[in-house]
Tab-separated table of C-alpha atoms and ligand atoms in Angstrom:
chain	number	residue	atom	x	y	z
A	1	UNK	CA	90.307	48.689	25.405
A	2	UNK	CA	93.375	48.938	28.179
A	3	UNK	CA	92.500	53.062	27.173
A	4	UNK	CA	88.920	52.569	28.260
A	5	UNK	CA	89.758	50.521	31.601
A	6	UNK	CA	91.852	53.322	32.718
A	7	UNK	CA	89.637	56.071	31.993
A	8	UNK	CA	86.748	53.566	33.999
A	9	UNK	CA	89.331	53.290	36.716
A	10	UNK	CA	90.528	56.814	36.999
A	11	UNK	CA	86.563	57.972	37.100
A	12	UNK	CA	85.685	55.263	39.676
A	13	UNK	CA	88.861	56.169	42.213
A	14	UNK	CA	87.750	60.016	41.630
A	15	UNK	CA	84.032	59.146	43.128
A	16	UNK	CA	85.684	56.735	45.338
A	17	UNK	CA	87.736	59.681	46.617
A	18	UNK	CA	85.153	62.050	46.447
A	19	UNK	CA	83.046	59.953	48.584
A	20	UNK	CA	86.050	59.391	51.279
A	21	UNK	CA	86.204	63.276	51.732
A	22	UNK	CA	82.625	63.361	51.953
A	23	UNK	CA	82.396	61.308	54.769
A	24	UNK	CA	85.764	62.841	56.027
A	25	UNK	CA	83.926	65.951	56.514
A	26	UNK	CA	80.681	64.655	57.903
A	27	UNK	CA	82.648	62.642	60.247
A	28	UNK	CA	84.391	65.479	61.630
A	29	UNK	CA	81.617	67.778	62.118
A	30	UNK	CA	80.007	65.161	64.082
A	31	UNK	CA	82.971	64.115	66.306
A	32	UNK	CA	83.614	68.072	66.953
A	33	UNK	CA	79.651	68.579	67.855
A	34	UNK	CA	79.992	64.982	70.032
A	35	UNK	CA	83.156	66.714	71.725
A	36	UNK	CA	81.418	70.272	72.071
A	37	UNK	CA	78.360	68.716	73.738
A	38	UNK	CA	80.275	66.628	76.076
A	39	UNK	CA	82.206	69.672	76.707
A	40	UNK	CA	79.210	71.775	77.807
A	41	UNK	CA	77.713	68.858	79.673
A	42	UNK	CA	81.027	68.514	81.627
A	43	UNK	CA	80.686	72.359	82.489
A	44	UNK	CA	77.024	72.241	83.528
A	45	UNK	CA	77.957	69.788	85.800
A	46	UNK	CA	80.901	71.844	87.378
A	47	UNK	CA	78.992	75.040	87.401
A	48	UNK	CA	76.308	73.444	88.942
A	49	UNK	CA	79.153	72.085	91.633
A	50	UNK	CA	79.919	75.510	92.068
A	51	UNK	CA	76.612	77.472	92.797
A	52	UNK	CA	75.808	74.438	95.152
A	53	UNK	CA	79.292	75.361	96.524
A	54	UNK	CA	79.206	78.869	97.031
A	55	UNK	CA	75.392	78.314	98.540
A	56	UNK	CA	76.145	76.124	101.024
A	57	UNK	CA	79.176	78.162	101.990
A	58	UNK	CA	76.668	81.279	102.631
A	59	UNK	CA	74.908	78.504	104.848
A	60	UNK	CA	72.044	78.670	101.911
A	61	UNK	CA	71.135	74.564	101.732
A	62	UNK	CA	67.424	75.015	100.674
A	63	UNK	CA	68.020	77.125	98.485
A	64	UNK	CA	66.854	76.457	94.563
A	65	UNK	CA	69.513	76.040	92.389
A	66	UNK	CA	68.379	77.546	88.935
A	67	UNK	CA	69.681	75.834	85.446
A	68	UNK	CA	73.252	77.079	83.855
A	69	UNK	CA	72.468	79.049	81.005
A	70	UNK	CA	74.785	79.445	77.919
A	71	UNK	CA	74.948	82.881	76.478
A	72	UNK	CA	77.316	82.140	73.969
A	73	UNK	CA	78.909	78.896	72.462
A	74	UNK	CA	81.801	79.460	75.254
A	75	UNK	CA	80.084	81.657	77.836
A	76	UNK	CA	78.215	79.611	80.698
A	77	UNK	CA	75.615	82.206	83.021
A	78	UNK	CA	75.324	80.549	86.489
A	79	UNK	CA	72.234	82.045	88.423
A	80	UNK	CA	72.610	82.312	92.009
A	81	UNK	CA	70.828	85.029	93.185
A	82	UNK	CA	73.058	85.190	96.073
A	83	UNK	CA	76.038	87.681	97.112
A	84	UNK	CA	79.243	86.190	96.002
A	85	UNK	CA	83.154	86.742	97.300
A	86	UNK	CA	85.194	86.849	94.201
A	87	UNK	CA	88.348	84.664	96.191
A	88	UNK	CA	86.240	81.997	97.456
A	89	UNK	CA	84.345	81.566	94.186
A	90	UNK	CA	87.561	81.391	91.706
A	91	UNK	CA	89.215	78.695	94.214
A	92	UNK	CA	85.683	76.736	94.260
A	93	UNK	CA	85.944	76.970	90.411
A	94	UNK	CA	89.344	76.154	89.910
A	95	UNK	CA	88.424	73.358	92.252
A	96	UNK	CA	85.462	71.891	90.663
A	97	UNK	CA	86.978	72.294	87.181
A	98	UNK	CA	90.203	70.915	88.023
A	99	UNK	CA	88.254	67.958	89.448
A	100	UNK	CA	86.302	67.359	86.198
A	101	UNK	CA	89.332	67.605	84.027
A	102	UNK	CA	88.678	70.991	82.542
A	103	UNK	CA	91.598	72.406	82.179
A	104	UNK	CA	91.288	74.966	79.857
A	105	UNK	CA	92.056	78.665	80.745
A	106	UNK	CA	88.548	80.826	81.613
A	107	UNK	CA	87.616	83.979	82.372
A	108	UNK	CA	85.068	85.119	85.392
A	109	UNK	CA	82.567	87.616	85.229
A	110	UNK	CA	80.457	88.683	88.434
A	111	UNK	CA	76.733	90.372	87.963
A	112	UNK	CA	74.335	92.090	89.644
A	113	UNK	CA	70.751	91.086	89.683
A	114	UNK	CA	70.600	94.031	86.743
A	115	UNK	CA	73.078	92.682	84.778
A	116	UNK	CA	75.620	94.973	85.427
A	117	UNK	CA	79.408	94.269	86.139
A	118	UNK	CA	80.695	94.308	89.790
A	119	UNK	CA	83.675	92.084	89.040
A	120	UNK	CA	85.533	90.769	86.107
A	121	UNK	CA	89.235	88.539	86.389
A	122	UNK	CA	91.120	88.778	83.264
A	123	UNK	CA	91.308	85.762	80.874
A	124	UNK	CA	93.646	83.655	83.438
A	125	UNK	CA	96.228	80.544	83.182
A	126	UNK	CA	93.147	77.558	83.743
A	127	UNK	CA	92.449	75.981	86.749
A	128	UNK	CA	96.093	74.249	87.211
A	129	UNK	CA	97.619	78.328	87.338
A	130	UNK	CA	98.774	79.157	90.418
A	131	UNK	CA	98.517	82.808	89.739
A	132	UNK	CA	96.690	85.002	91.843
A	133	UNK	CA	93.747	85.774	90.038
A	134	UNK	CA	93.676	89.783	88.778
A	135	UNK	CA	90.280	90.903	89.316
A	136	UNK	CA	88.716	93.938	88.720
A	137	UNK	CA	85.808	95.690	90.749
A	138	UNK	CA	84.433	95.917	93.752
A	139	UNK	CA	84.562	92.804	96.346
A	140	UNK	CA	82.009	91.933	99.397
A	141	UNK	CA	79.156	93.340	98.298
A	142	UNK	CA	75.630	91.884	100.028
A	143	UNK	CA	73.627	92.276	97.367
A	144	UNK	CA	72.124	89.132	95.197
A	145	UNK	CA	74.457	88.289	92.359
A	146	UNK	CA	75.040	86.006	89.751
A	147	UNK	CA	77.938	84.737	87.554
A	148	UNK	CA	79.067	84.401	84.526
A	149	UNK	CA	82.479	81.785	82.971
A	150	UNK	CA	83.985	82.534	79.262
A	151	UNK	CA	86.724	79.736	77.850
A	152	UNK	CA	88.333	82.444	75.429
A	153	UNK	CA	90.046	79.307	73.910
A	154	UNK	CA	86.965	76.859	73.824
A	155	UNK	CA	86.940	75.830	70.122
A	156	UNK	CA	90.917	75.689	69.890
A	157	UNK	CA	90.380	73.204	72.930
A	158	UNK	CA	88.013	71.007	71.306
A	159	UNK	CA	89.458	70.572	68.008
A	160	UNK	CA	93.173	69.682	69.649
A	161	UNK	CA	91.423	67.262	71.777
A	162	UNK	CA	90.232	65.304	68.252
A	163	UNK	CA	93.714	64.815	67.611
A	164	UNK	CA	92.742	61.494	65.734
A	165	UNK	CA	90.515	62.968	63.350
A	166	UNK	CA	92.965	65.504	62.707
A	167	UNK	CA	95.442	62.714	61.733
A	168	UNK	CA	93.480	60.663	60.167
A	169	UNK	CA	92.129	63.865	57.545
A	170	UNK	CA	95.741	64.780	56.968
A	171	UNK	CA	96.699	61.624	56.031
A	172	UNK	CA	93.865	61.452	53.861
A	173	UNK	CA	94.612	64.877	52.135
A	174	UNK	CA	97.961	63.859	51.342
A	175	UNK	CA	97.074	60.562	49.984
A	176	UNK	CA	94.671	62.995	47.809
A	177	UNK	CA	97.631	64.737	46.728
A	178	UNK	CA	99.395	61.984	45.955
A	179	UNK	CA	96.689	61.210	43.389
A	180	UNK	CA	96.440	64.112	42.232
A	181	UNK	CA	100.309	64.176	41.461
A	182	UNK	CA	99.940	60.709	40.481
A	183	UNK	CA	97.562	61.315	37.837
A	184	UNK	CA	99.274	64.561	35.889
A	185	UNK	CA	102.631	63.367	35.847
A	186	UNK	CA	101.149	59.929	34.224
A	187	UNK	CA	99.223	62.604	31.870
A	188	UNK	CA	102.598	64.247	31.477
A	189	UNK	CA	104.473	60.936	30.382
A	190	UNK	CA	101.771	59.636	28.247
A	191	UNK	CA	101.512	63.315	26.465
A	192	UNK	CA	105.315	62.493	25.968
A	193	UNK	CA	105.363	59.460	24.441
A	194	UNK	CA	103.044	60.271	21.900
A	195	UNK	CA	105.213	63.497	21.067
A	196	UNK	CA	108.455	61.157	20.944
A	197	UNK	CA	106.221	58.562	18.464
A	198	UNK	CA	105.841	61.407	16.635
A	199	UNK	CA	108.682	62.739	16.772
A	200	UNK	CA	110.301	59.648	15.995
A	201	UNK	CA	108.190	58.527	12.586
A	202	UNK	CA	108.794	62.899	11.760
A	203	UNK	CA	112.780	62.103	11.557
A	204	UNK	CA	112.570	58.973	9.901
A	205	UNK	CA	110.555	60.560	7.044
A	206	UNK	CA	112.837	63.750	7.240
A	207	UNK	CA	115.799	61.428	6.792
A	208	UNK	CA	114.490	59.629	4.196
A	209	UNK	CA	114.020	62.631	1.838
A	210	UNK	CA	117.713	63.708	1.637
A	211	UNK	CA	118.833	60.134	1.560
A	212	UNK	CA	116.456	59.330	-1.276
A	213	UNK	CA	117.581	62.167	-2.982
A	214	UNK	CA	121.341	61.850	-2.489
A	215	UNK	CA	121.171	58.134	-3.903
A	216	UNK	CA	118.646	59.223	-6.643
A	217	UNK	CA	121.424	62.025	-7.963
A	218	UNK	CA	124.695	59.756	-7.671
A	219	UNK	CA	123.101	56.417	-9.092
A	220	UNK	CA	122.094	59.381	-12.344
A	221	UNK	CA	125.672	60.391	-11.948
A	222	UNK	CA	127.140	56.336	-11.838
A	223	UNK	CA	124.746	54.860	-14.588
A	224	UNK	CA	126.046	58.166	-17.029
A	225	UNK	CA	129.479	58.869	-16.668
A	226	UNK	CA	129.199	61.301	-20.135
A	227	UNK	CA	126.532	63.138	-18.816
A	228	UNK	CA	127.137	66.842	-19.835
A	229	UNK	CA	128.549	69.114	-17.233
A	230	UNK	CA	126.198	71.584	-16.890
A	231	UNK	CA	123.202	68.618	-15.543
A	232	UNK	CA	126.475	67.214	-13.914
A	233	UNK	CA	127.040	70.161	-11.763
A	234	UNK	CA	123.837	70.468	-10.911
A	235	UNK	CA	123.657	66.913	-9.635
A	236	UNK	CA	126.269	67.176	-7.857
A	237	UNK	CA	124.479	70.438	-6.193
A	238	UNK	CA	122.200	68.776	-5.238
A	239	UNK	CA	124.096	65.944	-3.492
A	240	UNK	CA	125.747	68.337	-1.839
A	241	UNK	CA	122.766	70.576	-0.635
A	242	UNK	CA	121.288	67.290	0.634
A	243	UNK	CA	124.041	66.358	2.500
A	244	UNK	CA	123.788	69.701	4.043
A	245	UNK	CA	120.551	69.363	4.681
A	246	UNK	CA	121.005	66.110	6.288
A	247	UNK	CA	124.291	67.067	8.543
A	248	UNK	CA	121.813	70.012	10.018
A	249	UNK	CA	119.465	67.569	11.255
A	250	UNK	CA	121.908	65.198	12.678
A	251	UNK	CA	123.481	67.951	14.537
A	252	UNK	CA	120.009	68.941	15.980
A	253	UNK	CA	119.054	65.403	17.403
A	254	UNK	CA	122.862	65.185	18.766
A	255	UNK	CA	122.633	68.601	20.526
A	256	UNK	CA	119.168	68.317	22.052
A	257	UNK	CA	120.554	64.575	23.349
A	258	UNK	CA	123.966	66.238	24.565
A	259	UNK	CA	122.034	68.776	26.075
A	260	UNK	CA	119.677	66.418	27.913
A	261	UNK	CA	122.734	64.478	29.533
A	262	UNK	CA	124.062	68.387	30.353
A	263	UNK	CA	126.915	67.183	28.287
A	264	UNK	CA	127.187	71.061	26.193
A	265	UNK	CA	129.973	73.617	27.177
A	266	UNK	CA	129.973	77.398	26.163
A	267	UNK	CA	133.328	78.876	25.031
A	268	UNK	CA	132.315	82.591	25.838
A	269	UNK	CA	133.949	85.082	23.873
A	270	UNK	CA	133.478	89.021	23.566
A	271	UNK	CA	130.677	89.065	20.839
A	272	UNK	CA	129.158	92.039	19.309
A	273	UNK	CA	125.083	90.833	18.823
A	274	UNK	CA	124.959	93.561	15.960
A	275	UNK	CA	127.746	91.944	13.804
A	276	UNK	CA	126.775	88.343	14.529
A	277	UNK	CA	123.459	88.964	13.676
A	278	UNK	CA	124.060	91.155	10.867
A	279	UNK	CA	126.440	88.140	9.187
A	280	UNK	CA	123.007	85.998	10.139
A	281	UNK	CA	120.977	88.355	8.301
A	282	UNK	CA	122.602	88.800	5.043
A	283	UNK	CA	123.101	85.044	4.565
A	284	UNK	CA	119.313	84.078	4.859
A	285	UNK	CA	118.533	86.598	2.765
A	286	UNK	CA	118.607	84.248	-0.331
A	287	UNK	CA	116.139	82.042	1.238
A	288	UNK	CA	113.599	85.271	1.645
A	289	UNK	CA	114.144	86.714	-1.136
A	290	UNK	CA	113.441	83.441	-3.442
A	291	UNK	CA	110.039	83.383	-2.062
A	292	UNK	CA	109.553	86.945	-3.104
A	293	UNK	CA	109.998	88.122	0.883
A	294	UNK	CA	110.856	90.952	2.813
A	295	UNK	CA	113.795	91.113	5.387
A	296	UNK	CA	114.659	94.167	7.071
A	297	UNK	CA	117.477	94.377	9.876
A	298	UNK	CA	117.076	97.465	12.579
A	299	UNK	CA	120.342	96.686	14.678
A	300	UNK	CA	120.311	99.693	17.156
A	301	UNK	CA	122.087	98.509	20.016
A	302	UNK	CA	124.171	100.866	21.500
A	303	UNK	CA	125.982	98.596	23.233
A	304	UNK	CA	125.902	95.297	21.813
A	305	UNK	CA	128.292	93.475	23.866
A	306	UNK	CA	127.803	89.804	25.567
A	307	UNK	CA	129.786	87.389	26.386
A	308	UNK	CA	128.669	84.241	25.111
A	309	UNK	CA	129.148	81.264	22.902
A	310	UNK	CA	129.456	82.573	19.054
A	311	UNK	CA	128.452	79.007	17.633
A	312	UNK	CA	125.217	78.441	19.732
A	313	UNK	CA	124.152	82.011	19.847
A	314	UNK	CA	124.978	81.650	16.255
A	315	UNK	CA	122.797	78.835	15.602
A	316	UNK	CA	119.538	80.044	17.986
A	317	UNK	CA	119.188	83.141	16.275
A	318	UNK	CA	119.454	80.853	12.663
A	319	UNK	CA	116.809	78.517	14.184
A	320	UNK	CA	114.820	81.550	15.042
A	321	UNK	CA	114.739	83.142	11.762
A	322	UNK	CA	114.450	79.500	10.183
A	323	UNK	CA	111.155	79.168	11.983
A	324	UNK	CA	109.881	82.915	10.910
A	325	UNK	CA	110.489	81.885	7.523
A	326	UNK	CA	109.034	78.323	7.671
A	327	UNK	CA	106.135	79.636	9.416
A	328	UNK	CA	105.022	81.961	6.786
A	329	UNK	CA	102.138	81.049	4.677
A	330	UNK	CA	102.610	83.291	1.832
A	331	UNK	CA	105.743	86.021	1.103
A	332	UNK	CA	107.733	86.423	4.255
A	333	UNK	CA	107.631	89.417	6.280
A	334	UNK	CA	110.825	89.593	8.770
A	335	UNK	CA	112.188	92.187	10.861
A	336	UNK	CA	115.635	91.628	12.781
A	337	UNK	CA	116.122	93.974	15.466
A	338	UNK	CA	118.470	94.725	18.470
A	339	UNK	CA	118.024	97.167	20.918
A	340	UNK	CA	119.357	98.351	24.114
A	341	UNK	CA	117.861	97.434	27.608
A	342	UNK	CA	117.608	97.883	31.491
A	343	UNK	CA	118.196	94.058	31.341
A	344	UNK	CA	121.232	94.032	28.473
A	345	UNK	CA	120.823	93.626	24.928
A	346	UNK	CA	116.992	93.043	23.533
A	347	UNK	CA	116.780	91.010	20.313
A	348	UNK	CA	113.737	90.628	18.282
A	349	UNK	CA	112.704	88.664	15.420
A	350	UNK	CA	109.319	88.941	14.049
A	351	UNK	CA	107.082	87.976	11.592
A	352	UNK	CA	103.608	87.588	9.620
A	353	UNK	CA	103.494	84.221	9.745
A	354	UNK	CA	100.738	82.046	10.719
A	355	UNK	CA	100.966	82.977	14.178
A	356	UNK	CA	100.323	80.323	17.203
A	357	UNK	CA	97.125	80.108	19.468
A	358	UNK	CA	97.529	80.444	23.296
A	359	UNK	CA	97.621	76.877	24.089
A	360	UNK	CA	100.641	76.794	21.326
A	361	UNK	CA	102.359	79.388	22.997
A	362	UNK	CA	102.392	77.704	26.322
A	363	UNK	CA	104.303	74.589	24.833
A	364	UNK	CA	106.536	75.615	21.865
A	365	UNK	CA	109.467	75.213	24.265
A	366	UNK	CA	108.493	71.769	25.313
A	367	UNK	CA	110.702	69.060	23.730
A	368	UNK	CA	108.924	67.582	20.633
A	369	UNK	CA	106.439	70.139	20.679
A	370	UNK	CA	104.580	70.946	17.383
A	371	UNK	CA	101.644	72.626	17.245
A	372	UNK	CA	99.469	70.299	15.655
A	373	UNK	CA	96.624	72.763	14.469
A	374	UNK	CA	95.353	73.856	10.947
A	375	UNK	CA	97.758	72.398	8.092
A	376	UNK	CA	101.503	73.752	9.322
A	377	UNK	CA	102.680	69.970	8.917
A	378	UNK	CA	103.723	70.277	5.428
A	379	UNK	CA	106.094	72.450	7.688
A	380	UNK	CA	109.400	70.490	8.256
A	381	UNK	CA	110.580	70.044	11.701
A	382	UNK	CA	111.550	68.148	14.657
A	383	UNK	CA	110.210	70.484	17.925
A	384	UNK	CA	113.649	70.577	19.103
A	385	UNK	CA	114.831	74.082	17.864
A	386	UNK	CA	112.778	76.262	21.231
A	387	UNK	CA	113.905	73.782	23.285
A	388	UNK	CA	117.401	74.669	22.460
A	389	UNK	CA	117.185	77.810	22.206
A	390	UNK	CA	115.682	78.530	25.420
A	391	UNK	CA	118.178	76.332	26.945
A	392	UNK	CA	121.058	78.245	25.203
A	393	UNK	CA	119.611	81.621	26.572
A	394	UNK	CA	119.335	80.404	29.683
A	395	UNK	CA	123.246	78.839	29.959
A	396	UNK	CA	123.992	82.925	29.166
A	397	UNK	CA	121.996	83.950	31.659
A	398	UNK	CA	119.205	85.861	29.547
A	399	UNK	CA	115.737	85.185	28.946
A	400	UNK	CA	113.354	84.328	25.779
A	401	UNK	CA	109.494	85.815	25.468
A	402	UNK	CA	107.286	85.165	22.660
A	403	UNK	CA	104.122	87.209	21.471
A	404	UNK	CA	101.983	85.707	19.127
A	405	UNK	CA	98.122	85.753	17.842
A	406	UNK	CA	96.951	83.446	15.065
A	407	UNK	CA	97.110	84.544	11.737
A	408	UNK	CA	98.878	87.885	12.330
A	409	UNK	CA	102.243	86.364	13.273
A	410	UNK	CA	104.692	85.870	16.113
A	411	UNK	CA	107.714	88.214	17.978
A	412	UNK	CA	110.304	86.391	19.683
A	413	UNK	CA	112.137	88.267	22.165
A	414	UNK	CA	115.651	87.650	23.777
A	415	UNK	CA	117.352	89.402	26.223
A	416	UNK	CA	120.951	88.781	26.875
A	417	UNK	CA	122.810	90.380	29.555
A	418	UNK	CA	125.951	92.873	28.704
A	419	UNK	CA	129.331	91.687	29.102
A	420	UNK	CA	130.692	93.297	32.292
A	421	UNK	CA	133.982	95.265	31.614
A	422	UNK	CA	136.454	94.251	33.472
B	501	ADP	P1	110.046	72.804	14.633
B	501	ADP	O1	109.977	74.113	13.926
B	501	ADP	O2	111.165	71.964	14.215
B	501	ADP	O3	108.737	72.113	14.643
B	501	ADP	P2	110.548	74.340	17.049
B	501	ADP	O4	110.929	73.876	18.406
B	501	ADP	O5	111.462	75.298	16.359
B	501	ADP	O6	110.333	73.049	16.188
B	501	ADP	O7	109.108	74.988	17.138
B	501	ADP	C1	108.094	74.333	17.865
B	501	ADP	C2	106.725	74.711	17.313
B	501	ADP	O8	106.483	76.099	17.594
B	501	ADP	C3	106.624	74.620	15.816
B	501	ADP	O9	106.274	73.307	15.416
B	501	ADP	C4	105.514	75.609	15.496
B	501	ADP	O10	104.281	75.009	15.715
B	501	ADP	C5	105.718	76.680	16.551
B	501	ADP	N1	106.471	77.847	16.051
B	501	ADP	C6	107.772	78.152	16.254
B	501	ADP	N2	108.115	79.328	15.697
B	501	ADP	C7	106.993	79.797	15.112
B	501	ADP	C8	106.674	80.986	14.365
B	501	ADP	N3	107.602	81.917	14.104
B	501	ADP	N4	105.405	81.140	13.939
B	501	ADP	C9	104.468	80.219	14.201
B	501	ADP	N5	104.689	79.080	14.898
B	501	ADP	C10	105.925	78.865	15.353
């Protein structure tokens, strides 16, 4: 039920915010058109100013003052049909403009009745410059002539003068982002509590096997104390193999907690990768070879020198093998190999297994992680082994790929940097 509210919830806040945004948007387009057209109502007025101006300065009064025309969303075409002086017209505009509160720099273009150019002024200051206008062309001409004002920076103008829209749709995109963030970290925390519950009711069942075992095996051993010594050894194998067993999965829940608080140290020491992982090798061969599997060893470094950690390095490349073995279907297919690299010393481990999907791939280092598809979960395991590992490559500095398709196996590749002499 509380599942279903939430999902309800998170939909209706989604439309909610969808709808916000919406009208975000349409809101601004309107206030910027509302701010253009008062804009260009503003300049008809003070263009109209102007050509009234410069008329009544060439002693014109009567004269017909035609409408402003714009040429362009920032260009305003003033007809006056009347021969203009370039000073007295920028002052008049500067003026008028100044006067109306524009204050945004402009540009001033002089015609001919043709349409052709007589006199230009560069893109200036605005109307509150006191810079002496630079204007090209030629001046004090008595011919009719009309004229022409650009606002280079029109739009920029506009949009800084909705400074409260502005505001108010930045605040509103963060407070989207917020969500946003809001939402996948919950996803993250609820995707992590179900991987500790499982994780959790995993180790109590993988507990309970070597326990039950280990009590089965000494209460045979109590309740017979003439049982014959060949079924008493092998009792007492199997207590012990348990135990083993059980001490290895202790140690993994302490380390990953130990390495959560950041509470694990490395003791580095000159270590030859070849030799380590040789002795690796040779000891899990049993385990292959009683399931009737192949493991070859191709250790070709030339220079297999790190420094690092013997017991963790040690016990990554032992969870990496464990995990090519476990995640074999039928005989397992392993090859062990060490080469050199641009980067230090490259060690792969690969396999036939069952192989891991994309999506896998993308998690297998995640705490708890266990790929949950087809039927690996008569596989033993906590999730915690790639998580160390990656975190024990990473304290020495290297770094951990994996290549993988289902059903045709994985690689895993790590790359440890070379001890520098020295
Ligand atoms: P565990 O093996 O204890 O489940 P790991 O952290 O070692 O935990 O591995 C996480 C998951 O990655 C495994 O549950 C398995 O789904 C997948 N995985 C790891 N190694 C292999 C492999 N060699 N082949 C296929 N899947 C693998």
């Amino acid at each position: 039920m509380n599942r279903r509210f939430y999902r309800i919830g998170l939909v209706a806040a989604l439309i909610a915010l969808t709808g916000l945004l919406f009208i975000q948007v349409y809101g601004f387009i309107k206030a910027y058109r509302l701010e253009e057209k008062q804009f260009n109502e503003k300049v008809n007025v003070a263009l109209r100013e102007v050509a009234d101006g410069i008329l009544t300065i060439n002693h014109q009064h009567q004269k017909r003052i035609d409408p402003v025309v714009q040429t362009a969303s920032n260009t305003y075409f003033v007809p006056i049909h009347h021969s203009i002086s370039y000073r007295p017209l920028d002052s008049l505009l500067r003026k008028t403009f100044t006067e109306h509160n524009i204050l945004q720099p402009f540009s001033l273009t002089v015609y001919t009745e043709s349409d052709s150019v007589i006199l230009g002024s560069f893109y200036n200051a605005g109307p509150g410059s006191s810079d002496d206008p630079t204007c090209m062309g030629r001046d004090e001409q008595n011919i009719p002539m009309n004229f022409a004002v650009t606002f280079p920076v029109q739009n920029a103008h506009i949009v800084g003068a909705m400074d409260l829209w502005i505001f108010t749709a930045a605040t509103f995109i963060a407070i989207l982002i917020l969500f946003a963030f809001m939402i996948t970290d919950q996803a993250k925390q609820k995707k992590l509590a179900l991987m500790k519950n499982d994780f959790l009711s995993n180790m109590t069942h993988e507990l309970q096997t070597p326990i039950t075992n280990i009590s089965m095996a000494s209460e045979v051993l109590l309740r017979n104390p003439d049982i014959e010594t060949k079924k008493k050894s092998r009792y007492l194998e199997i207590i012990q193999q348990e135990n083993q067993r059980l001490k290895h999965q202790v140690e993994q829940v302490l380390q990953t907690a130990a390495m959560d608080k950041g509470e694990f140290l490395l003791t580095r020491q000159t270590i030859n990768l070849n030799h380590l992982i040789g002795d690796i090798v040779e000891k899990f061969r049993f385990r292959v070879e009683q399931r009737f599997g192949l493991l070859k060893s191709e250790l070709k470094a030339a220079n297999p020198h790190v420094a690092g950690d013997a017991l963790h390095l040690t016990n990554i490349f032992f969870n990496l093998l464990d995990n090519a073995e476990k995640y074999s279907r039928d005989e397992p297919n392993i090859t062990v190999s060490s080469h050199d690299s641009e980067s230090g010393v490259m060690i792969s481990i690969e396999d036939h297994g069952i192989g891991m999907s994309d999506q896998s791939i993308n998690s297998i280092f995640d705490q708890f992680y266990r790929a949950s598809s087809g039927n690996i979960h008569d596989v033993k395991g906590f999730g915690l082994g790639l998580t160390y590992v990656k975190k024990i490559v990473e304290a020495h500095h290297g770094m951990i790929s994996v290549k993988s398709r289902l059903n045709y196996g994985s690689t895993f590749m790590i790359v440890l940097p070379n001890q520098v002499n020295g």
